[in-house]
PDB file of C-alpha atoms in Angstrom:
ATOM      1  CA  UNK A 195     -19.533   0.872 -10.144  1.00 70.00           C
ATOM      2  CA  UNK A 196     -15.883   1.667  -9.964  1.00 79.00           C
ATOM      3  CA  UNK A 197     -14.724  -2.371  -9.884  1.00 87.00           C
ATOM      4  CA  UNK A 198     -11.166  -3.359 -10.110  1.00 92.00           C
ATOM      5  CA  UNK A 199     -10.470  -6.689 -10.916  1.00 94.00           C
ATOM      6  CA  UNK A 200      -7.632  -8.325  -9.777  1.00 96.00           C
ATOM      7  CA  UNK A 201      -5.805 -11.544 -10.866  1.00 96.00           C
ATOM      8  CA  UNK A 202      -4.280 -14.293  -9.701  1.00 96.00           C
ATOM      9  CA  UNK A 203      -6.206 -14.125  -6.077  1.00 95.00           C
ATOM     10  CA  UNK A 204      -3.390 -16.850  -4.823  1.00 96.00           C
ATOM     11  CA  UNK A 205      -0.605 -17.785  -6.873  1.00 97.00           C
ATOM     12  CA  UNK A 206       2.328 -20.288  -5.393  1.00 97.00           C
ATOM     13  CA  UNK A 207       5.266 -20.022  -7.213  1.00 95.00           C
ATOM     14  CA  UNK A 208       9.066 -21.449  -7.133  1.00 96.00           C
ATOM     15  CA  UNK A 209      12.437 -19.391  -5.785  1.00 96.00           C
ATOM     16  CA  UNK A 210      13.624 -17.801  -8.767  1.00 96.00           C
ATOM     17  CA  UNK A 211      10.831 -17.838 -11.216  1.00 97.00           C
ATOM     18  CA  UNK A 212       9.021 -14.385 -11.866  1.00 97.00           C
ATOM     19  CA  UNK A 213       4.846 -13.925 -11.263  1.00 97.00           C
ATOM     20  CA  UNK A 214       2.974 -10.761 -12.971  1.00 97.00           C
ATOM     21  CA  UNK A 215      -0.120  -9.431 -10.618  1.00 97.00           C
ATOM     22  CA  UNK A 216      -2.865  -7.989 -13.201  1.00 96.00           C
ATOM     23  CA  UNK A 217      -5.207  -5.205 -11.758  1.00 96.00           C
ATOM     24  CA  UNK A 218      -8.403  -4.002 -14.259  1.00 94.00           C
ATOM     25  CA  UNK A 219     -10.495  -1.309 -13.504  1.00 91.00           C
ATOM     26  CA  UNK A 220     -13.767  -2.644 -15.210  1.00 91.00           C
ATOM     27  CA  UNK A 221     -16.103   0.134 -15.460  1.00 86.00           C
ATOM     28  CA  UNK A 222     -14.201   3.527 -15.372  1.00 86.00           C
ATOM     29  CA  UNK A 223     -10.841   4.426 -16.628  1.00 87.00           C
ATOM     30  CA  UNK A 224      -7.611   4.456 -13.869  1.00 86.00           C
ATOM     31  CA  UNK A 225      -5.448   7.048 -14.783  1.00 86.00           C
ATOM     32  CA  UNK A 226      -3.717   6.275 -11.023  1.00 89.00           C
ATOM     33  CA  UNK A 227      -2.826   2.870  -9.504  1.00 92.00           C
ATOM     34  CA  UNK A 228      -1.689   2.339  -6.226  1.00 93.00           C
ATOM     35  CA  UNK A 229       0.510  -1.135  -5.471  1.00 96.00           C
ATOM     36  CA  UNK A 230       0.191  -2.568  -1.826  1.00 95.00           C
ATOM     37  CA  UNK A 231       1.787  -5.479   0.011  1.00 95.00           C
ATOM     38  CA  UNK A 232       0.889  -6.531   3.681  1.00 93.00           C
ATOM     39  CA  UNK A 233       2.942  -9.079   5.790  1.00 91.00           C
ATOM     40  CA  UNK A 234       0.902 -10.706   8.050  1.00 86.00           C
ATOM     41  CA  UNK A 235      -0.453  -9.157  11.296  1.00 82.00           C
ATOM     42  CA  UNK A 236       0.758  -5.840   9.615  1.00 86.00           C
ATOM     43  CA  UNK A 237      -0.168  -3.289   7.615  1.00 87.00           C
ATOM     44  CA  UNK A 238      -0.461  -1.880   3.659  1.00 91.00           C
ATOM     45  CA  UNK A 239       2.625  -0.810   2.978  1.00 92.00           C
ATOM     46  CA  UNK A 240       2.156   1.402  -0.603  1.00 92.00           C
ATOM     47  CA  UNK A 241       4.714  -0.022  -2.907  1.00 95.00           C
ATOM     48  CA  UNK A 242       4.332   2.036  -5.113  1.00 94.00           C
ATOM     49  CA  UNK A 243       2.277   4.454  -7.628  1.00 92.00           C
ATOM     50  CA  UNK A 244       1.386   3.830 -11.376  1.00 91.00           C
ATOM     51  CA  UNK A 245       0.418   6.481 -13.356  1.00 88.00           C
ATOM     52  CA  UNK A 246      -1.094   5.281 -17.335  1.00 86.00           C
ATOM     53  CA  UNK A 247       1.778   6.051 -19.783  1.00 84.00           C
ATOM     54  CA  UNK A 248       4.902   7.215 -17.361  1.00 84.00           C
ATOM     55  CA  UNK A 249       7.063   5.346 -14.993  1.00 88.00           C
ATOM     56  CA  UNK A 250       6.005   4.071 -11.729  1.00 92.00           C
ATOM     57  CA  UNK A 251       6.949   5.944  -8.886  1.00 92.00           C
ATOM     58  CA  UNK A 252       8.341   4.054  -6.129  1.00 95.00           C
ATOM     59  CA  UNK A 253       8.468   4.050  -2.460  1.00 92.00           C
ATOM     60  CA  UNK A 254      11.337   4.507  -0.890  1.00 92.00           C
ATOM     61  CA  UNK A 255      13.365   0.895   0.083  1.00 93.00           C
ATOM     62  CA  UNK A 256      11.385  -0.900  -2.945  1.00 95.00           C
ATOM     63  CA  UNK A 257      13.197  -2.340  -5.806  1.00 94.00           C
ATOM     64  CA  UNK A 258      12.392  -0.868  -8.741  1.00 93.00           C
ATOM     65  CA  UNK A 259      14.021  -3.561 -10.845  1.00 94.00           C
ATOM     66  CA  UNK A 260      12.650  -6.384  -8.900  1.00 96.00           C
ATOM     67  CA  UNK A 261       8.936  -5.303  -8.822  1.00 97.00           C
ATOM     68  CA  UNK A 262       8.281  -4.270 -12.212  1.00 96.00           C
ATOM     69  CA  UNK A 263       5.242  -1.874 -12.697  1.00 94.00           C
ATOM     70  CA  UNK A 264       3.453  -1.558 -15.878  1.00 91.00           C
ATOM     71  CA  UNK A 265       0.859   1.316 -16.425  1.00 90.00           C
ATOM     72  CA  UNK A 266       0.246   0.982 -20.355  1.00 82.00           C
ATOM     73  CA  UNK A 267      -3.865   1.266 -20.758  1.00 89.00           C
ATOM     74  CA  UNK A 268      -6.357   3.308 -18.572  1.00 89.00           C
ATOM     75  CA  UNK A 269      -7.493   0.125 -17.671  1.00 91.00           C
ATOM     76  CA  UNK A 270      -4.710  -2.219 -16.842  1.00 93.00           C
ATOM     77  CA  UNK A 271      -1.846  -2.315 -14.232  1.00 94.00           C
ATOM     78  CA  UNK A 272       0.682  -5.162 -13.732  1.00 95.00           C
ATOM     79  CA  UNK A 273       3.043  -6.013 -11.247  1.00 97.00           C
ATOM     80  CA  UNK A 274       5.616  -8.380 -12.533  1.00 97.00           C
ATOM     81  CA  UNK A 275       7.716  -9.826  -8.814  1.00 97.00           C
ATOM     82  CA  UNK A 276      10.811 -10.920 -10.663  1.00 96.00           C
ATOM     83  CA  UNK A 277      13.272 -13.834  -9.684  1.00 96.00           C
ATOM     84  CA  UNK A 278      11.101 -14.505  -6.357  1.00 96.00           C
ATOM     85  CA  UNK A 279      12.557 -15.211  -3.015  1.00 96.00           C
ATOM     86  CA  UNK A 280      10.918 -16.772  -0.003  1.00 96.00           C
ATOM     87  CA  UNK A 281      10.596 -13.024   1.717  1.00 95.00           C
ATOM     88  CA  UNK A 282       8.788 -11.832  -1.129  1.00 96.00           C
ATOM     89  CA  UNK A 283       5.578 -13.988   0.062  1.00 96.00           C
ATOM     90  CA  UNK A 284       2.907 -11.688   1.065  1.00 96.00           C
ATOM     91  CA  UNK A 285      -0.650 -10.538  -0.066  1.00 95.00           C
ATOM     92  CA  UNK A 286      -0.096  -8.132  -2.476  1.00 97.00           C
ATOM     93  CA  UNK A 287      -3.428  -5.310  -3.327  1.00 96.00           C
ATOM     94  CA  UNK A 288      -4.059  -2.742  -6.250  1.00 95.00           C
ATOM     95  CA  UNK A 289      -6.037   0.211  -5.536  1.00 93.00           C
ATOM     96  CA  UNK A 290      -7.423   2.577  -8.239  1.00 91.00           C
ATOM     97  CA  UNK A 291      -7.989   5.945  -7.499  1.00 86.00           C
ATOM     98  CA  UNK A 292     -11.540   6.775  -8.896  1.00 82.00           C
ATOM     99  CA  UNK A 293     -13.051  10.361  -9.428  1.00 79.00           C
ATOM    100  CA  UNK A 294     -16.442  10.467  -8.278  1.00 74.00           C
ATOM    101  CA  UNK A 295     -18.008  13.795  -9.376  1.00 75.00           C
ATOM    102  CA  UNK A 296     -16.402  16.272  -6.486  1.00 73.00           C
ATOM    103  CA  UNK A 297     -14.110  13.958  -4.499  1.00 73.00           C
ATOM    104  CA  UNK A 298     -11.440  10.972  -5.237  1.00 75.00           C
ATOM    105  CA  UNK A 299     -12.473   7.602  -3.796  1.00 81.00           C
ATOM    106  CA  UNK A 300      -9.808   4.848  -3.931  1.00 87.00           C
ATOM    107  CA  UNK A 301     -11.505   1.232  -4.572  1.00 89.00           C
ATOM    108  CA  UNK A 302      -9.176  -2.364  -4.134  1.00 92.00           C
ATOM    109  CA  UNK A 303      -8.551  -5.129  -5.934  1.00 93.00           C
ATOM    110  CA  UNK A 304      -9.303  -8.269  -4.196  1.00 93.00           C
ATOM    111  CA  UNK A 305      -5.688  -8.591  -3.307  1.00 94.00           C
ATOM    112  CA  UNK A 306      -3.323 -11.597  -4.339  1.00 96.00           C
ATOM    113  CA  UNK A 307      -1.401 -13.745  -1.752  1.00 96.00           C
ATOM    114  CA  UNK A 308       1.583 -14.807  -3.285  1.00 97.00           C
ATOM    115  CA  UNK A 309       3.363 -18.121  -1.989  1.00 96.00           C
ATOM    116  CA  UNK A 310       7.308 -18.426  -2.875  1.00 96.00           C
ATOM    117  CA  UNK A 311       8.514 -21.547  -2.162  1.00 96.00           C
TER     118      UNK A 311
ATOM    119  CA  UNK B 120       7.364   6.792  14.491  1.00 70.00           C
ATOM    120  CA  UNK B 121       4.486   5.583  12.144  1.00 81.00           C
ATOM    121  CA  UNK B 122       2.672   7.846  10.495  1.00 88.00           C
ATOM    122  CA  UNK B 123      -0.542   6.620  11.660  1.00 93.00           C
ATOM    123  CA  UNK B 124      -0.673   5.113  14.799  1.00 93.00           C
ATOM    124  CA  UNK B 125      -3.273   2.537  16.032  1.00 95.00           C
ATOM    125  CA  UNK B 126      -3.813   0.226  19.520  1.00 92.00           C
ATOM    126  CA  UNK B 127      -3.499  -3.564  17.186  1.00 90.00           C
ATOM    127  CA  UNK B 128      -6.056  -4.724  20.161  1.00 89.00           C
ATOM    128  CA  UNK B 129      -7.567  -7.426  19.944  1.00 93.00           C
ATOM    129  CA  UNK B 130     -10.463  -5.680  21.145  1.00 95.00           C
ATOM    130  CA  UNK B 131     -12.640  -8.927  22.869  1.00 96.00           C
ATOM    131  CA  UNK B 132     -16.129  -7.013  23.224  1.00 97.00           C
ATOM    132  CA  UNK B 133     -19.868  -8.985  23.655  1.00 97.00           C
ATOM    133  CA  UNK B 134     -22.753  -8.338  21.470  1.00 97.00           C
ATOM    134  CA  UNK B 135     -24.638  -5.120  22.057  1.00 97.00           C
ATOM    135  CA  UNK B 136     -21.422  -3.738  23.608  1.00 97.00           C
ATOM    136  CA  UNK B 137     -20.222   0.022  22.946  1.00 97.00           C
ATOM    137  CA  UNK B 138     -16.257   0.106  21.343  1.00 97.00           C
ATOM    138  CA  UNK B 139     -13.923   3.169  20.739  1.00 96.00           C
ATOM    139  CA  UNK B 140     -10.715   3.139  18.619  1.00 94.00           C
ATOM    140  CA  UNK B 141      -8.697   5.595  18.288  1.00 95.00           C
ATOM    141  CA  UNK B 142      -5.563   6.525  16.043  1.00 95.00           C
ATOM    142  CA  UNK B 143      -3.264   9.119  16.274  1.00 96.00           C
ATOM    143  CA  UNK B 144      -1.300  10.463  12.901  1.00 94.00           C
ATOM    144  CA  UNK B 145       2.103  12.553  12.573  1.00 92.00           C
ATOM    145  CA  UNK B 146       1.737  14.566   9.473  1.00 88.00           C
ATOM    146  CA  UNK B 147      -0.299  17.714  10.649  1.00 86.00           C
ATOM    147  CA  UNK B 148      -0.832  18.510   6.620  1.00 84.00           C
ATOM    148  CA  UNK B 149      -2.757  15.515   6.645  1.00 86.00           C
ATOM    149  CA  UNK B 150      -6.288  16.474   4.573  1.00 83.00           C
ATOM    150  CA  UNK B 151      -8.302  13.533   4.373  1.00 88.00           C
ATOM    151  CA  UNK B 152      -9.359  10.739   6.710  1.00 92.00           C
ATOM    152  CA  UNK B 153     -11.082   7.251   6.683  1.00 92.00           C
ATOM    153  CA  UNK B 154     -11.851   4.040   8.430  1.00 95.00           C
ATOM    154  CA  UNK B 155     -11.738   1.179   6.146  1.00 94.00           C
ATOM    155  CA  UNK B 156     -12.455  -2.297   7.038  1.00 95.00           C
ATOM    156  CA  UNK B 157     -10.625  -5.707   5.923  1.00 94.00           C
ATOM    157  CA  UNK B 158     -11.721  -9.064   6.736  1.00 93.00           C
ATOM    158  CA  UNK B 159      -9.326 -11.811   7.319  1.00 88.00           C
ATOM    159  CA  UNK B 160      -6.968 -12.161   4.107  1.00 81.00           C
ATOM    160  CA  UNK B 161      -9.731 -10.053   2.418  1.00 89.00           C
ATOM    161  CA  UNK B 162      -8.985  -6.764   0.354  1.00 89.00           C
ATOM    162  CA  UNK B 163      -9.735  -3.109   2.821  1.00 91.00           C
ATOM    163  CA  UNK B 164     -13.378  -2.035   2.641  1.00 91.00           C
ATOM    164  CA  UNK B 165     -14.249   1.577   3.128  1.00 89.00           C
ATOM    165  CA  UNK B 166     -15.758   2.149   5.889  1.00 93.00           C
ATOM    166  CA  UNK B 167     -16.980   5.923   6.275  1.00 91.00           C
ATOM    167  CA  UNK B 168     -14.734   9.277   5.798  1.00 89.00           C
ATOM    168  CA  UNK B 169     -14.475  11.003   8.577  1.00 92.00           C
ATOM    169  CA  UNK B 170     -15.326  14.692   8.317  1.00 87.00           C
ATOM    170  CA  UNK B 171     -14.119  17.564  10.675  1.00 85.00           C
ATOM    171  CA  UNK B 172     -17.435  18.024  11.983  1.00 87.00           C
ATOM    172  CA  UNK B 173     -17.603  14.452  13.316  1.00 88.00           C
ATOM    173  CA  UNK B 174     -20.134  11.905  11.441  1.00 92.00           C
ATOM    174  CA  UNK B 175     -22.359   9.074  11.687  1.00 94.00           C
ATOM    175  CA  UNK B 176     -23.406   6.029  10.052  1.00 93.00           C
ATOM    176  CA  UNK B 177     -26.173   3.996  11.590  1.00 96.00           C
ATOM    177  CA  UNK B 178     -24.030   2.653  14.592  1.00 97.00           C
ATOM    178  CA  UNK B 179     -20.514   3.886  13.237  1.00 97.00           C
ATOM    179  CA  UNK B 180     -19.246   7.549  14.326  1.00 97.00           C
ATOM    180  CA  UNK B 181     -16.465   8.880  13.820  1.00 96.00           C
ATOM    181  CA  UNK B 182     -14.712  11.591  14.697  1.00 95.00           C
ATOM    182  CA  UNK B 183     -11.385  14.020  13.890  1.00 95.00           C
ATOM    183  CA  UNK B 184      -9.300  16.462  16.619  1.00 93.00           C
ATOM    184  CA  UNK B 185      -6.846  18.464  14.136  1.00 91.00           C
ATOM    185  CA  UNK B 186      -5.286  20.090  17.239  1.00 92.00           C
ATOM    186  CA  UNK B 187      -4.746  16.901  18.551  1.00 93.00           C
ATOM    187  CA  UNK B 188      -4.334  14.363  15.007  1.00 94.00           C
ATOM    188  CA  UNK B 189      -6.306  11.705  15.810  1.00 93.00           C
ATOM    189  CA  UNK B 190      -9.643  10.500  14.699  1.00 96.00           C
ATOM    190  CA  UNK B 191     -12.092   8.221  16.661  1.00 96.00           C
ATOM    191  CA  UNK B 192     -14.357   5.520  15.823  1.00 97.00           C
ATOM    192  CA  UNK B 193     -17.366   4.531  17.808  1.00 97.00           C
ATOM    193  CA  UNK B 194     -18.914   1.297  16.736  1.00 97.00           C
ATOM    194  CA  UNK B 195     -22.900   1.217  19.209  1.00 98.00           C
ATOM    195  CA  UNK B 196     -24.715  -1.986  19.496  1.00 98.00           C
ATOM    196  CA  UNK B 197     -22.097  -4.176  18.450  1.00 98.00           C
ATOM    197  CA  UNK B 198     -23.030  -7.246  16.072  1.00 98.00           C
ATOM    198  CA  UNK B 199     -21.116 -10.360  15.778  1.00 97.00           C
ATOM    199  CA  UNK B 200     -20.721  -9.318  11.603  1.00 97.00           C
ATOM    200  CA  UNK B 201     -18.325  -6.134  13.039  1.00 98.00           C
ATOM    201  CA  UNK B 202     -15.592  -8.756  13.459  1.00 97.00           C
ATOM    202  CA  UNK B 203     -12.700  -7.439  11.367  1.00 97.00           C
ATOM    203  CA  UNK B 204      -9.530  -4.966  11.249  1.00 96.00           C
ATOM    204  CA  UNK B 205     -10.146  -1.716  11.548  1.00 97.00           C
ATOM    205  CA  UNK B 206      -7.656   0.627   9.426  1.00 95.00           C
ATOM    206  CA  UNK B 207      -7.055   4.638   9.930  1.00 95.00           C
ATOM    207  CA  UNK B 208      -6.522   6.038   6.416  1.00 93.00           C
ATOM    208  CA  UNK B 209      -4.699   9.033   6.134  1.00 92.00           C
ATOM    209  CA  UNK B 210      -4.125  11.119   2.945  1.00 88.00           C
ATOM    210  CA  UNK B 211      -1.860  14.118   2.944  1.00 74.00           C
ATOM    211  CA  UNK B 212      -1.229  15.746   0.005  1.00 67.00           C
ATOM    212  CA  UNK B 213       0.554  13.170  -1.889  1.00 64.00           C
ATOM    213  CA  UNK B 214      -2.879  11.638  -2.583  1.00 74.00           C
ATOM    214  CA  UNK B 215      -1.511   8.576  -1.209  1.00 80.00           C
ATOM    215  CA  UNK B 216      -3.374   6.529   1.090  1.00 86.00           C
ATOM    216  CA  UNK B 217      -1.445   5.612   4.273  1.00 89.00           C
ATOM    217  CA  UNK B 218      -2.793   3.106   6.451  1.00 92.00           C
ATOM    218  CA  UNK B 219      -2.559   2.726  10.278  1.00 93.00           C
ATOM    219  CA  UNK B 220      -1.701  -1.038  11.308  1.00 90.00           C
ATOM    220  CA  UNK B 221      -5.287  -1.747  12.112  1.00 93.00           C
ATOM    221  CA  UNK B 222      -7.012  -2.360  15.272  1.00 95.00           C
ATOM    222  CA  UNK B 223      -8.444  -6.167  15.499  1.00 95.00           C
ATOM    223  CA  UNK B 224     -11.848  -6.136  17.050  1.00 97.00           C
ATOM    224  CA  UNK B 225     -13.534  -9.591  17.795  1.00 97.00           C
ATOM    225  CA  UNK B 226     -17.299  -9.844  19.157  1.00 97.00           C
ATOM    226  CA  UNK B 227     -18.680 -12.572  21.278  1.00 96.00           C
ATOM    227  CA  UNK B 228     -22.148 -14.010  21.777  1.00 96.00           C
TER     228      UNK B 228
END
């Protein structure tokens, strides 16, 4: 249980153009999401954190107008990278936190590696 | 300073060896601690929690030093299938997971 789907798994994409990142949580409803992205060699950096029906709270340094967060269903999260750049190339992860009876447990999506060429 | 701290390694160990990571964090109101595991371009895997008691897991144990903030992981018997990054998870009371850079551990025949 507690499966979060997550879609594209590799998307390439050109300078400029915009790419949307879907995370699902398939069998339990995400009321929290949690948007990663990790350069190489290096490690999650939390983006930021979507919360079903309110605004995304962002890290500090991320651009809230660039990476667009969008929280609308207990079961769906989207990242939209707008007008891509080269830098913005990295392997991008959802996590959903999940309650499981007396403690939280935080399951991934399989993560989406994002080419901007 | 990070917030959580790890060695990157690579750790080069042979089968059947013994190998220790450690990782140090900053925020003492840290509450909750894990290893997770990712693969090569793979998403993190949870590994085990780590508990203030110290705990085990077949050949994983890990354990936490509040007085000192930093947790341990002890992999026995090593296999060639433990190949993979090891992350230190941290939550503090954000509820955010903060990871540790990962400590690369490679095992040899």
């Amino acid at each position: 249980g507690a499966v979060v789907s997550q879609h594209p798994s590799r998307v390439i994409c050109k300078s400029g153009t915009s790419v949307k990142i879907e995370c699902r949580s398939l069998d339990f409803q995400a009321t929290t999401m949690f948007w990663y992205r990790q350069f190489p060699k290096q490690s999650l950096m939390l983006m930021a954190t979507s919360n079903e029906g309110s605004k995304a709270t962002y890290e500090q340094g991320v651009e809230k107008d660039k990476f667009l967060i969008n929280h609308a269903s207990l079961t769906l999260s989207t990242l939209t990278v707008t007008s891509a750049h080269p830098e913005d190339s990295s392997f991008y992860i959802c996590s959903a936190r999940v309650y499981l009876g007396t403690v939280y447990g935080y399951t991934f999506g399989s993560g989406t590696r994002l080419t901007v060429v | 300073r990070k917030e959580v701290e790890q060695d990157p390694g690579p750790f080069n160990v042979p089968e059947g060896a013994t190998v220790a990571f450690n990782c140090t964090y900053s925020n003492s109101a840290s509450q909750s601690f894990f290893w997770y595991r990712q693969d090569c371009r793979k998403e993190p895997k949870l590994l085990m929690s780590v508990y203030s008691s110290g705990n085990e897991d077949g050949r994983f144990t890990a354990q936490l030093n509040r007085a000192s903030q930093y947790i341990s992981l002890l992999i026995r018997d090593s296999k060639l299938s433990d190949s993979a990054t090891y992350l230190c998870v941290v939550i503090h009371n954000t509820d955010k997971l903060i990871f540790g850079t990962g400590t690369r551990l490679q095992v040899f025949p």
